[in-house]
Amino acid sequence: MTIVIDNIEEDAVVEYTLNNRDWITINNASNASKFT
């Protein structure tokens, strides 16, 4: 499973749960520090 998140706005909150086989891709995130 691949999760792709596009066009995150500065105040956006995205919650996600990943297991060892999951990957997340965040494109065009204006506040990358929210994804640590």
PDB file of C-alpha atoms in Angstrom:
ATOM      1  CA  MET A   1       0.000   0.000   0.000  1.00  0.00           C
ATOM      2  CA  THR A   2       1.271   3.430  -0.921  1.00  0.00           C
ATOM      3  CA  ILE A   3      -0.274   6.563   0.531  1.00  0.00           C
ATOM      4  CA  VAL A   4       0.126   9.693  -1.540  1.00  0.00           C
ATOM      5  CA  ILE A   5      -0.844  13.066  -0.127  1.00  0.00           C
ATOM      6  CA  ASP A   6      -0.897  16.003  -2.507  1.00  0.00           C
ATOM      7  CA  ASN A   7      -1.118  19.720  -1.909  1.00  0.00           C
ATOM      8  CA  ILE A   8      -1.114  19.854   1.869  1.00  0.00           C
ATOM      9  CA  GLU A   9      -1.959  23.329   3.100  1.00  0.00           C
ATOM     10  CA  GLU A  10      -0.123  24.918   5.988  1.00  0.00           C
ATOM     11  CA  ASP A  11      -2.787  24.191   8.594  1.00  0.00           C
ATOM     12  CA  ALA A  12      -3.742  20.781   7.293  1.00  0.00           C
ATOM     13  CA  VAL A  13      -3.722  17.875   9.713  1.00  0.00           C
ATOM     14  CA  VAL A  14      -3.301  14.421   8.265  1.00  0.00           C
ATOM     15  CA  GLU A  15      -3.390  11.309  10.394  1.00  0.00           C
ATOM     16  CA  TYR A  16      -2.119   8.050   9.053  1.00  0.00           C
ATOM     17  CA  THR A  17      -1.142   4.618  10.298  1.00  0.00           C
ATOM     18  CA  LEU A  18       1.556   2.655   8.551  1.00  0.00           C
ATOM     19  CA  ASN A  19       2.925  -0.810   8.954  1.00  0.00           C
ATOM     20  CA  ASN A  20       6.291  -2.030   7.733  1.00  0.00           C
ATOM     21  CA  ARG A  21       4.970  -2.605   4.222  1.00  0.00           C
ATOM     22  CA  ASP A  22       3.378   0.818   3.856  1.00  0.00           C
ATOM     23  CA  TRP A  23       4.996   3.915   2.420  1.00  0.00           C
ATOM     24  CA  ILE A  24       3.833   7.485   2.498  1.00  0.00           C
ATOM     25  CA  THR A  25       4.559  10.139  -0.087  1.00  0.00           C
ATOM     26  CA  ILE A  26       3.790  13.779   0.618  1.00  0.00           C
ATOM     27  CA  ASN A  27       3.856  16.104  -2.360  1.00  0.00           C
ATOM     28  CA  ASN A  28       3.831  19.877  -2.264  1.00  0.00           C
ATOM     29  CA  ALA A  29       3.652  20.074   1.514  1.00  0.00           C
ATOM     30  CA  SER A  30       3.953  23.665   2.623  1.00  0.00           C
ATOM     31  CA  ASN A  31       4.678  22.645   6.207  1.00  0.00           C
ATOM     32  CA  ALA A  32       6.820  19.526   6.080  1.00  0.00           C
ATOM     33  CA  SER A  33       7.535  19.772   9.810  1.00  0.00           C
ATOM     34  CA  LYS A  34       4.052  18.381  10.474  1.00  0.00           C
ATOM     35  CA  PHE A  35       5.306  15.049   9.114  1.00  0.00           C
ATOM     36  CA  THR A  36       8.074  13.910  11.390  1.00  0.00           C
TER      37      THR A  36
END
